[in-house]
mmCIF file of C-alpha atoms in Angstrom:
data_model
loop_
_atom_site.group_PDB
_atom_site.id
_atom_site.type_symbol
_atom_site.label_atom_id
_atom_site.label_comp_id
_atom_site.label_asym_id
_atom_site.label_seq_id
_atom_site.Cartn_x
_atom_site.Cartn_y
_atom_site.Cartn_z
ATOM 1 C CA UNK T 1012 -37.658 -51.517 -18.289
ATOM 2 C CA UNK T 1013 -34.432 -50.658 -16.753
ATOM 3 C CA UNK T 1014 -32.652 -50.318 -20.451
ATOM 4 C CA UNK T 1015 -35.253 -47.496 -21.447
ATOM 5 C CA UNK T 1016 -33.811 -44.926 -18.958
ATOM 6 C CA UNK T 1017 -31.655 -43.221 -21.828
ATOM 7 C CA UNK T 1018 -34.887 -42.764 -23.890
ATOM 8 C CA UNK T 1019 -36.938 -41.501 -20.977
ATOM 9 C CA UNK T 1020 -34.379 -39.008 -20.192
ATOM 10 C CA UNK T 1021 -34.240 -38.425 -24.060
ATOM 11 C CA UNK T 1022 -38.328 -37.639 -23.447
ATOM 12 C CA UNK T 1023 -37.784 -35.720 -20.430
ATOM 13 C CA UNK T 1024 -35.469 -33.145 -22.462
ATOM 14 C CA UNK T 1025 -37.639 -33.436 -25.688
ATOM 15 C CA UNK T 1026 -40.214 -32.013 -23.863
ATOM 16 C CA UNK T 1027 -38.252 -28.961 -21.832
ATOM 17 C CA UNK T 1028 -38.141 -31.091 -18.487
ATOM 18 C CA UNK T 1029 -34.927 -30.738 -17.316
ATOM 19 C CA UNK T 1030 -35.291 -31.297 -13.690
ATOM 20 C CA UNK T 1031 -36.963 -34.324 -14.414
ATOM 21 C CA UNK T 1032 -33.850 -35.475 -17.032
ATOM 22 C CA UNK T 1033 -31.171 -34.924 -14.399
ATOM 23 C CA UNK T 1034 -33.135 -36.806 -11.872
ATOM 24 C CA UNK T 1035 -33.263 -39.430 -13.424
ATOM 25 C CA UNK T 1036 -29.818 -39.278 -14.864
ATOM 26 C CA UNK T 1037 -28.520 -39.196 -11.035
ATOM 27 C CA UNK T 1038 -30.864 -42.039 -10.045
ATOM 28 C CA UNK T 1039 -30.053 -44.698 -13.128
ATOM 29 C CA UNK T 1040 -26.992 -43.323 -13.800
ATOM 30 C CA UNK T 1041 -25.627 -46.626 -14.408
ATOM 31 C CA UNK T 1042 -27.730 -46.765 -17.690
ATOM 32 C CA UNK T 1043 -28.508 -43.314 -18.295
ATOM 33 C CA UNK T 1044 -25.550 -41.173 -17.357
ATOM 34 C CA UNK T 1045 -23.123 -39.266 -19.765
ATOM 35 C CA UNK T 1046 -20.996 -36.629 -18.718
ATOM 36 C CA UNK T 1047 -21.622 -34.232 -22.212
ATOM 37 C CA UNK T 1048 -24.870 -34.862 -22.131
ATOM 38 C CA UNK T 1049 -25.577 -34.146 -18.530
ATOM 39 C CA UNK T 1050 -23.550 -30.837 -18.451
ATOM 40 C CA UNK T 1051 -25.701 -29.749 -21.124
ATOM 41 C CA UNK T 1052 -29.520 -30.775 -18.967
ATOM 42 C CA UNK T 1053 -28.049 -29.747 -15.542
ATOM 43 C CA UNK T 1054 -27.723 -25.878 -16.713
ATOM 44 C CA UNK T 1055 -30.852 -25.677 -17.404
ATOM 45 C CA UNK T 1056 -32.325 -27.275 -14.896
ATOM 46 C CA UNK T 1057 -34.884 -24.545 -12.722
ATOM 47 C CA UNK T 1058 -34.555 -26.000 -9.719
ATOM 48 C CA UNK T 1059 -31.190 -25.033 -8.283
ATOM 49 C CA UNK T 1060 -30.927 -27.639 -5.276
ATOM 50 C CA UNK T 1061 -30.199 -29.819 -8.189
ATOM 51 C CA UNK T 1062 -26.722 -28.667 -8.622
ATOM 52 C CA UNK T 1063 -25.296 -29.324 -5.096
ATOM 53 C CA UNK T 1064 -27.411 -32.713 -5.363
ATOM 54 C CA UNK T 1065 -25.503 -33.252 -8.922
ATOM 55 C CA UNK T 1066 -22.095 -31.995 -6.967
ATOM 56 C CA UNK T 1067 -22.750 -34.629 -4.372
ATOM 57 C CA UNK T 1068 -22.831 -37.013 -7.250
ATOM 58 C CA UNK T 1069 -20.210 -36.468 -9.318
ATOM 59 C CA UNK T 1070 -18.192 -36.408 -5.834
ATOM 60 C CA UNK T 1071 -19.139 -40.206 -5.262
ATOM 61 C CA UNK T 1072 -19.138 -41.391 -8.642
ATOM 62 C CA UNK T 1073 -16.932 -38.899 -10.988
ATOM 63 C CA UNK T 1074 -15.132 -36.885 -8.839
ATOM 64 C CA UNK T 1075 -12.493 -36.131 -11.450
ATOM 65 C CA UNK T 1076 -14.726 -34.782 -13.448
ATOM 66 C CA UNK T 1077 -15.910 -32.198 -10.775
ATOM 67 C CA UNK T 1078 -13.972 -29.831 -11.960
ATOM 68 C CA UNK T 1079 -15.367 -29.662 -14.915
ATOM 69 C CA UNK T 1080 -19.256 -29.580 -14.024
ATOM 70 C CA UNK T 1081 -18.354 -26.970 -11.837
ATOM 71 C CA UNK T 1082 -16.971 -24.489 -14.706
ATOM 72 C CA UNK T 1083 -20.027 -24.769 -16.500
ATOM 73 C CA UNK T 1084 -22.399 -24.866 -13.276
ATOM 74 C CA UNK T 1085 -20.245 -21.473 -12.218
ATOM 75 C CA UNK T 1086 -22.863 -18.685 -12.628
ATOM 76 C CA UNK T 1087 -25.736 -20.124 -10.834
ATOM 77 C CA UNK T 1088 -23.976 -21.441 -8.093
ATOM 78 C CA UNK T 1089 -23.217 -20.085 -4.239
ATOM 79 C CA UNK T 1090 -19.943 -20.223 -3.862
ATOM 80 C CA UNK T 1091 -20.246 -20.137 -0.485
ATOM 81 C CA UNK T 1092 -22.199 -23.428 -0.112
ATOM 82 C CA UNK T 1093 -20.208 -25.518 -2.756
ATOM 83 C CA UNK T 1094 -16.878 -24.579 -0.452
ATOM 84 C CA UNK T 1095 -18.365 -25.146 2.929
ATOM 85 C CA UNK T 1096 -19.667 -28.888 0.987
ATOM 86 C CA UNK T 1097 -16.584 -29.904 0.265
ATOM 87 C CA UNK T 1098 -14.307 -28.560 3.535
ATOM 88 C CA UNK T 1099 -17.175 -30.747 5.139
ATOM 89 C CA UNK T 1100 -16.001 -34.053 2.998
ATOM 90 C CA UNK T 1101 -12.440 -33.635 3.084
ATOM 91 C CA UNK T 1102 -12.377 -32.893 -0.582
ATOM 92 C CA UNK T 1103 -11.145 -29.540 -1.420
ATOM 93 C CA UNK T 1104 -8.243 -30.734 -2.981
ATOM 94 C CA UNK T 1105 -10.404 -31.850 -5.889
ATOM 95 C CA UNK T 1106 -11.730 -28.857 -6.636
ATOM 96 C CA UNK T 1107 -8.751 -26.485 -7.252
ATOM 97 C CA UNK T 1108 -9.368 -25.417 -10.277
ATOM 98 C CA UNK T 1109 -12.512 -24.443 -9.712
ATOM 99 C CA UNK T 1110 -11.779 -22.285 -6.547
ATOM 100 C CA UNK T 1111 -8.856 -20.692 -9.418
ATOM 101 C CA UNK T 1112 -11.727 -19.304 -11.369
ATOM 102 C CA UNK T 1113 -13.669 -18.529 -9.064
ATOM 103 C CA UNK T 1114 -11.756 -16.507 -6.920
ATOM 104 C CA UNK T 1115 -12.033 -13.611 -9.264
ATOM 105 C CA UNK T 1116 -15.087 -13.492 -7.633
ATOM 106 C CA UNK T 1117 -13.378 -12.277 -4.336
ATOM 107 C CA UNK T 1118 -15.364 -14.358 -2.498
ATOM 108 C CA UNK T 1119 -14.126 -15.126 1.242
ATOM 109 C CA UNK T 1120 -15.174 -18.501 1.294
ATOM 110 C CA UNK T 1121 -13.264 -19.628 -1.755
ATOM 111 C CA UNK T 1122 -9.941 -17.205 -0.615
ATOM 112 C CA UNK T 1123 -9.632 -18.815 2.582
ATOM 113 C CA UNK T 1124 -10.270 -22.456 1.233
ATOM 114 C CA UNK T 1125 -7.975 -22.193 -1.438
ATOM 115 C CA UNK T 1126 -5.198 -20.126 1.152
ATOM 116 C CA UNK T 1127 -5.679 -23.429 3.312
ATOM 117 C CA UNK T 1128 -5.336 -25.765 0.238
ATOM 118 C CA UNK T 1129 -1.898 -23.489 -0.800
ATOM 119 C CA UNK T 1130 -0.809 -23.585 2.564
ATOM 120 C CA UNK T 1131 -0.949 -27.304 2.961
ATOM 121 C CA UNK T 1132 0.690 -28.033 -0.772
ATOM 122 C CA UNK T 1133 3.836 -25.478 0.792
ATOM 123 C CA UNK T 1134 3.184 -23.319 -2.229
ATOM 124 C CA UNK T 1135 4.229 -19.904 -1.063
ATOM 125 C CA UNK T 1136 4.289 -18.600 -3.951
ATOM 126 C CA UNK T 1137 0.953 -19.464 -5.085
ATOM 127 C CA UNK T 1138 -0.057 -18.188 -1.631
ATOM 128 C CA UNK T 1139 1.182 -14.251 -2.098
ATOM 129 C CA UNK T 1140 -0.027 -13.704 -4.946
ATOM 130 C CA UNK T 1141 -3.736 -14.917 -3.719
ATOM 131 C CA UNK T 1142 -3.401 -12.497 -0.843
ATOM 132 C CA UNK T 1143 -1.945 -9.701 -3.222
ATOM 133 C CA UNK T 1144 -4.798 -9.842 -5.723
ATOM 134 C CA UNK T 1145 -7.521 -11.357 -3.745
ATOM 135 C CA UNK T 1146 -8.233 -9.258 0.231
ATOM 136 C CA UNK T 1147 -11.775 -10.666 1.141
ATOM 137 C CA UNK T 1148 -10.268 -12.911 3.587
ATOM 138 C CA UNK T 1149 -9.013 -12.927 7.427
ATOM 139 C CA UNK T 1150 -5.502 -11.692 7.117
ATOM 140 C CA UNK T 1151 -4.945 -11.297 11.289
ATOM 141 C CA UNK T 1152 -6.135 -14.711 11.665
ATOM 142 C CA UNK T 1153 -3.624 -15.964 8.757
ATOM 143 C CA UNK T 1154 -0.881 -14.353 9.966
ATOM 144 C CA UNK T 1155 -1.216 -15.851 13.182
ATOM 145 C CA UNK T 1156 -0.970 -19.106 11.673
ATOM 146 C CA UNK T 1157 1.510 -18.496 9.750
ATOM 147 C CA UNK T 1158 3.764 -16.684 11.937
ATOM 148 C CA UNK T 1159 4.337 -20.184 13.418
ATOM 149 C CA UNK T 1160 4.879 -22.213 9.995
ATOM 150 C CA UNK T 1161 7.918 -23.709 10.082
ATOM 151 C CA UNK T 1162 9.451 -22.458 6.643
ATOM 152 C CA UNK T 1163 10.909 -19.393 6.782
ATOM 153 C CA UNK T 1164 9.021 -18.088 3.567
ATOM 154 C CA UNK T 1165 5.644 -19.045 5.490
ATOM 155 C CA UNK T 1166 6.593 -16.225 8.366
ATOM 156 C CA UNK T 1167 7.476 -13.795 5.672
ATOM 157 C CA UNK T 1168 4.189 -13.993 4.370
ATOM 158 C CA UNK T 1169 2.691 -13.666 7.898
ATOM 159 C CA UNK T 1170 5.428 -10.262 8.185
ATOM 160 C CA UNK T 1171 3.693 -8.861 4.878
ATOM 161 C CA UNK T 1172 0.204 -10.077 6.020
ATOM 162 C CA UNK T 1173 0.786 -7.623 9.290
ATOM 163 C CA UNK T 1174 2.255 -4.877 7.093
ATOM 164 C CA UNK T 1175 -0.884 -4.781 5.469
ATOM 165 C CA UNK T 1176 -2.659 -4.696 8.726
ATOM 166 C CA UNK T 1177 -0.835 -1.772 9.039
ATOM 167 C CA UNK T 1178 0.354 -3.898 12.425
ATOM 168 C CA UNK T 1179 4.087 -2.437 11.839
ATOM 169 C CA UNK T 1180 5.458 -3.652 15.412
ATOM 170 C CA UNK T 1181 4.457 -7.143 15.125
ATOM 171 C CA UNK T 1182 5.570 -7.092 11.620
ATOM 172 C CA UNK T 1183 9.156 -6.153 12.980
ATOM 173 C CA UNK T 1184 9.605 -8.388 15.675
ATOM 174 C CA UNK T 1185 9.337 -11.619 12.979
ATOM 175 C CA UNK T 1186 11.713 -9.828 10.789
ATOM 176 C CA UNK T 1187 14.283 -9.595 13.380
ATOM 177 C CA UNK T 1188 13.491 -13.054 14.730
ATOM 178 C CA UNK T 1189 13.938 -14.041 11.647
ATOM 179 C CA UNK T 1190 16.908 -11.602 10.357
ATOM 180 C CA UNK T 1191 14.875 -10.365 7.289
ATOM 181 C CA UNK T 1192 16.382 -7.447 7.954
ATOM 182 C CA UNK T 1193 15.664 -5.701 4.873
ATOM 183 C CA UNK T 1194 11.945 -6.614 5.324
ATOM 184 C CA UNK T 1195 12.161 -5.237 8.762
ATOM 185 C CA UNK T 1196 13.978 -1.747 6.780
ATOM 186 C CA UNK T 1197 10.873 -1.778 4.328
ATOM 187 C CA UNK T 1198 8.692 -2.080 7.097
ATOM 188 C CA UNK T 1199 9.974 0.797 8.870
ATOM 189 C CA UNK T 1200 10.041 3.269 6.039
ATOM 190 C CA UNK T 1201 6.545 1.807 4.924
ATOM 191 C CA UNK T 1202 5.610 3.364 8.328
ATOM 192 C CA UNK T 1203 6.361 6.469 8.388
ATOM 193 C CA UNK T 1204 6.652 6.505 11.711
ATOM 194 C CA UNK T 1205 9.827 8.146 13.408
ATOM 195 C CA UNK T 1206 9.914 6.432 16.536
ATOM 196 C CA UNK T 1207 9.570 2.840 14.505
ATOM 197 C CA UNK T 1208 12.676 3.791 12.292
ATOM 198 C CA UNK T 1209 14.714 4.932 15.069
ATOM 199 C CA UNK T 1210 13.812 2.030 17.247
ATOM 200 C CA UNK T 1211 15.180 -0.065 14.068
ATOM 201 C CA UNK T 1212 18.810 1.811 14.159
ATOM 202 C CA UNK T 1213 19.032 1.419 17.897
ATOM 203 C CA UNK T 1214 17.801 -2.294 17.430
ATOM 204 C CA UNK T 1215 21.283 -2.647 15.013
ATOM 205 C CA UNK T 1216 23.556 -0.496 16.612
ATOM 206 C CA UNK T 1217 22.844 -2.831 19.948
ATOM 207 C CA UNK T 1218 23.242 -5.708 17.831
ATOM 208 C CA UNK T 1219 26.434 -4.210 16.639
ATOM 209 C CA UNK T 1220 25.412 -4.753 13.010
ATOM 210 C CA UNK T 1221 27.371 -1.578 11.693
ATOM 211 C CA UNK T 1222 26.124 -2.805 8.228
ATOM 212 C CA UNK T 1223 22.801 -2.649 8.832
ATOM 213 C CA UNK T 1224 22.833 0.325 10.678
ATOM 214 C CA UNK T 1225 24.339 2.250 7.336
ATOM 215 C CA UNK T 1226 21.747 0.586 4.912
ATOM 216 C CA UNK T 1227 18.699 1.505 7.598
ATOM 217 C CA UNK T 1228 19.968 5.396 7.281
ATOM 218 C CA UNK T 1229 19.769 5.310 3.443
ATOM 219 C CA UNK T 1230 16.416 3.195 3.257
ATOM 220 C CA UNK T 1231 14.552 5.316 6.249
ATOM 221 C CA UNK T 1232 16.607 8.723 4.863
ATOM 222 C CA UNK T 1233 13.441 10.863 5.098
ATOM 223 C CA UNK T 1234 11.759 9.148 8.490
ATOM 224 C CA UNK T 1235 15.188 9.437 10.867
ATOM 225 C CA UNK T 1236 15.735 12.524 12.680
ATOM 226 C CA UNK T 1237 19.438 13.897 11.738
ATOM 227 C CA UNK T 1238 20.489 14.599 15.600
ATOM 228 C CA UNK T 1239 19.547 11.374 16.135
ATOM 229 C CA UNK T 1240 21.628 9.732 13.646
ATOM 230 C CA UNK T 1241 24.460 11.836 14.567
ATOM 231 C CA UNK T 1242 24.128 10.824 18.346
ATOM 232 C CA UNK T 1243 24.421 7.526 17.838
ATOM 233 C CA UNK T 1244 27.062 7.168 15.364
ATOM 234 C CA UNK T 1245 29.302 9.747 18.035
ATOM 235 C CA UNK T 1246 28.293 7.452 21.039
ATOM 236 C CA UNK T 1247 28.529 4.089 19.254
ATOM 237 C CA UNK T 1248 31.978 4.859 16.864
ATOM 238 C CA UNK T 1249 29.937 4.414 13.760
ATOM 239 C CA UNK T 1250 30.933 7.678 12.001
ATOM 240 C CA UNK T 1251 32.120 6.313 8.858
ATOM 241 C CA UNK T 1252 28.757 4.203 8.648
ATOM 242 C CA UNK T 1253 26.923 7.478 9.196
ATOM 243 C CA UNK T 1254 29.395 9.146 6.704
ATOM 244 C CA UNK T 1255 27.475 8.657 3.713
ATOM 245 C CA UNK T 1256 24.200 9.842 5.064
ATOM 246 C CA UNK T 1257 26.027 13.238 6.408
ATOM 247 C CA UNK T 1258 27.226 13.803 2.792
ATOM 248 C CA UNK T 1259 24.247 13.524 1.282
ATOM 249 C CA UNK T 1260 21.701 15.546 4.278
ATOM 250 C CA UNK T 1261 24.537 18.446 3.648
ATOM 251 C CA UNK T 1262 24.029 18.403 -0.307
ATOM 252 C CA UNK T 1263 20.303 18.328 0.092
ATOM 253 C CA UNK T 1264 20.560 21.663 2.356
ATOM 254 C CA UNK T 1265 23.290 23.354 0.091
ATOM 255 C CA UNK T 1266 21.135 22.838 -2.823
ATOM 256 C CA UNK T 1267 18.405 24.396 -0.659
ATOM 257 C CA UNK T 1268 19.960 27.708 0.619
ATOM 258 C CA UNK T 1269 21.452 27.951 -2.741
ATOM 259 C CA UNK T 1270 17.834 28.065 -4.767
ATOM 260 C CA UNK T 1271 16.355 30.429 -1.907
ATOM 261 C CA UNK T 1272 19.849 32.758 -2.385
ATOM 262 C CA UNK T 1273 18.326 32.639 -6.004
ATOM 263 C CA UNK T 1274 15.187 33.142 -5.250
ATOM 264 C CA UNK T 1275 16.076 36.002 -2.623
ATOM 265 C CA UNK T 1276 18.439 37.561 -6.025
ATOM 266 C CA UNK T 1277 15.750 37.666 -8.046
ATOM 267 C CA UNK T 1278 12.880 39.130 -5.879
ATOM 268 C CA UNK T 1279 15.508 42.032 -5.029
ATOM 269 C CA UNK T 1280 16.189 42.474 -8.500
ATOM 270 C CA UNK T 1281 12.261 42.777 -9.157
ATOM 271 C CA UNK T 1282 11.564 45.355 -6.812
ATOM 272 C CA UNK T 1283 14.566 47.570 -7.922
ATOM 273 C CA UNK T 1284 13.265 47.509 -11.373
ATOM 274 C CA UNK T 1285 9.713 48.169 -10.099
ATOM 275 C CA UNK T 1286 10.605 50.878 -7.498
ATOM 276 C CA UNK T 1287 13.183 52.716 -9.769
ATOM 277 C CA UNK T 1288 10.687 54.541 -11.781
ATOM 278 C CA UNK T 1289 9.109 56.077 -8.844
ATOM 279 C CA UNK T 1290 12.243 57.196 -7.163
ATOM 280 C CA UNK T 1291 13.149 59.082 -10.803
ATOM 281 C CA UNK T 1292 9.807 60.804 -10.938
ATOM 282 C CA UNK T 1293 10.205 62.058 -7.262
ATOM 283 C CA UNK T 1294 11.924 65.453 -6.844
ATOM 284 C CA UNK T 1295 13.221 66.988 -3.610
ATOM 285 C CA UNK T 1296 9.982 69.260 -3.325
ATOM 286 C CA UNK T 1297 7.664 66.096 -3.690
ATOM 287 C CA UNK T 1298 5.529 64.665 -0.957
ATOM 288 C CA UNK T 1299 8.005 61.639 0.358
ATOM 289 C CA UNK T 1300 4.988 59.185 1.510
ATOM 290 C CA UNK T 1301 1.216 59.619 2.706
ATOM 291 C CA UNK T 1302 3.213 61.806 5.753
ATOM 292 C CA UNK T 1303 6.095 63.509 4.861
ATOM 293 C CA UNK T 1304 9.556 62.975 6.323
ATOM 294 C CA UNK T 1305 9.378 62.247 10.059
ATOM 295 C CA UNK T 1306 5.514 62.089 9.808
ATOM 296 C CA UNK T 1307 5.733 66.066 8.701
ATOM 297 C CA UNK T 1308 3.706 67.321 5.528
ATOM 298 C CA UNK T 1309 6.249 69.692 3.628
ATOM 299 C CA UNK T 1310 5.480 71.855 0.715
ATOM 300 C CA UNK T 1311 8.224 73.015 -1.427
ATOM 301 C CA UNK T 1312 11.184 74.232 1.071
ATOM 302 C CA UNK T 1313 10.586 73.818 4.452
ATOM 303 C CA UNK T 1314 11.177 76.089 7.934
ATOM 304 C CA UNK T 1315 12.854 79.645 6.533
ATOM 305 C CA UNK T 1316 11.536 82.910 6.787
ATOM 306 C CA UNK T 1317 12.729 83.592 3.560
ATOM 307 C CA UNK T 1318 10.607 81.246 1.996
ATOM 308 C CA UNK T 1319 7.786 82.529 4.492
ATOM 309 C CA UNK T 1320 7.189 85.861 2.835
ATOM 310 C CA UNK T 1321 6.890 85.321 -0.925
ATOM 311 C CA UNK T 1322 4.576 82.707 -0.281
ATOM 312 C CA UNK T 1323 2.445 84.855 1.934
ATOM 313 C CA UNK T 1324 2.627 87.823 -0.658
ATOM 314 C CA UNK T 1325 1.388 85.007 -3.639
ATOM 315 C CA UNK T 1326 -1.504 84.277 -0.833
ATOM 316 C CA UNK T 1327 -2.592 87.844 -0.987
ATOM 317 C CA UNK T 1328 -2.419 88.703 -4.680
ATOM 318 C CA UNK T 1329 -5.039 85.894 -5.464
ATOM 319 C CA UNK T 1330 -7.084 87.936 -2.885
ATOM 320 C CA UNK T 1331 -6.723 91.338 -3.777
ATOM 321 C CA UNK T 1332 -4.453 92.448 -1.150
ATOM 322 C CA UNK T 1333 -1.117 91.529 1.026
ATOM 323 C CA UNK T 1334 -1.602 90.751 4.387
ATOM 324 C CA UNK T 1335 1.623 91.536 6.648
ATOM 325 C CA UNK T 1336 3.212 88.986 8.496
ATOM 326 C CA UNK T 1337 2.312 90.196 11.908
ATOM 327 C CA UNK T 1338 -1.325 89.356 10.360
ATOM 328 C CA UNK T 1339 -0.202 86.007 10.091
#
């Protein structure tokens, strides 16, 4: 009865029995297997310890068509499991275009496997851009095995992994190993940290990389410290290095002290116009502030004797009669 497998499995689908088709499809699938066919039972199949059971088939009798079985298995599998199956059988390689796809899931099993699978084809490339667009992964533990890669693009990945890791000091020392120097100036002003940048110039002017020293100033222009710079370049005869970072610290302060000199013009020109009015209305008789002058009230002329007397004989008229001035 062994040729009547294909119309049992026929049956078996006829009648909505899917775990029962792909059973038997994996069990007589000498005479019953077909690789459309079975794509089509397998996802819809209830049981889901069918799929890894179909994975481990297809791995020992198709595995180049893995791959594709895997596309169309991709929603109802663990990712997870599937990777950890095939790191366990050696096979991971077979499987890359799955772990493509379905690293948009940001899954950490399938970034790490496919970081190890880039890392082994030498594809640094391929290997930035998964850590750029894809973080659910162990980045310290990367770097540390890359920072001992023998390609030189390798350890530049493990420099960016520690950037990232906001590790800035370990990130340096492979630059400079290295002489990525203008990694190790990106680093620096990625920073923001003074003491880093600094360390940096004094790292070059030691060095006696003059060079360097100039192109640090202009790429850390808003971390360094400007005594600093000028220190050095005295001490270390690197003036005209420094030159072009003196030019351009005194423009930025000129253009500075020349928009608060505006500023300054224009607020004295607004309270002129504001306080001009005032100073028209007021009259030498008029009350000059809540106190006076000195902190003295005055009204109308002050301190003669002159003025005394009318204004005592107006005082008495709006009474009736004109008190004397010894009655004052």
């Amino acid at each position: 009865a062994a040729h009547l497998w294909p119309e049992l499995v026929f049956l078996y689908v006829h009648y909505d029995e899917f775990d029962n088709a792909a059973q038997t499809i994996i069990a007589h699938s000498a005479d019953a297997w077909e690789h459309a066919s079975f794509k089509d039972i397998i996802v819809k199949a209830s049981n889901v310890e069918l799929y890894y059971k179909a994975l481990r088939f297809y791995l020992n009798e198709q595995p180049l068509l893995l791959s594709d079985l895997l596309a169309v298995m991709m929603p109802r599998i663990d990712h997870t499991r599937v990777v950890s199956m095939f790191v366990k059988s050696d096979n991971i390689p077979l499987i890359k275009p799955y772990l493509v796809s379905a690293q948009a899931t940001n899954n950490k099993a399938v970034n790490e496997a496919f970081n190890d699978l880039l890392i082994e084809e030498e594809d640094f490339v391929g290997l930035r851009n998964s850590i750029d667009n894809h973080d659910n992964f162990d980045a310290i533990g990367l770097a540390q095995r890359l920072e001992k890669h023998e390609l030189l693009e390798f350890r530049r990945i493990a420099a960016h992994l520690y950037n990232q890791a906001k590790r800035w000091r370990q990130s340096l020392t492979l630059s400079k190993k290295d002489k990525l120097y203008k990694d190790a100036m990106t680093t620096a002003r990625v920073s923001g940290s003074v003491e880093i940048a600094e360390d940096l110039l004094r790292y070059f002017v030691e060095s006696g990389n003059a060079a360097c020293f100039s192109a640090c100033l202009f790429t850390c222009y808003d971390i360094v410290r400007s005594d600093v710079v000028m220190e050095l370049a005295w001490r270390h005869g690197l003036a005209n290095e420094a030159m072009p970072y003196f030019i351009n610290l005194v423009r930025e302060y000129q253009v500075k002290v020349d928009h608060l000199v505006e500023e300054v013009g224009e607020l004295k020109v607004k309270v002129e116009k504001n306080a001009g009015p005032a100073n028209a209305v007021a009259g030498p008789n008029q009350l000059m502030g809540p106190a006076g002058i000195n902190g003295r009230l005055l009204l109308g002329h002050a301190g003669s004797a002159n003025n005394a007397q009318p204004f005592a004989s107006n005082l008495g008229s709006a009474h009736g009669s004109t008190p004397s001035m010894g009655g004052l």
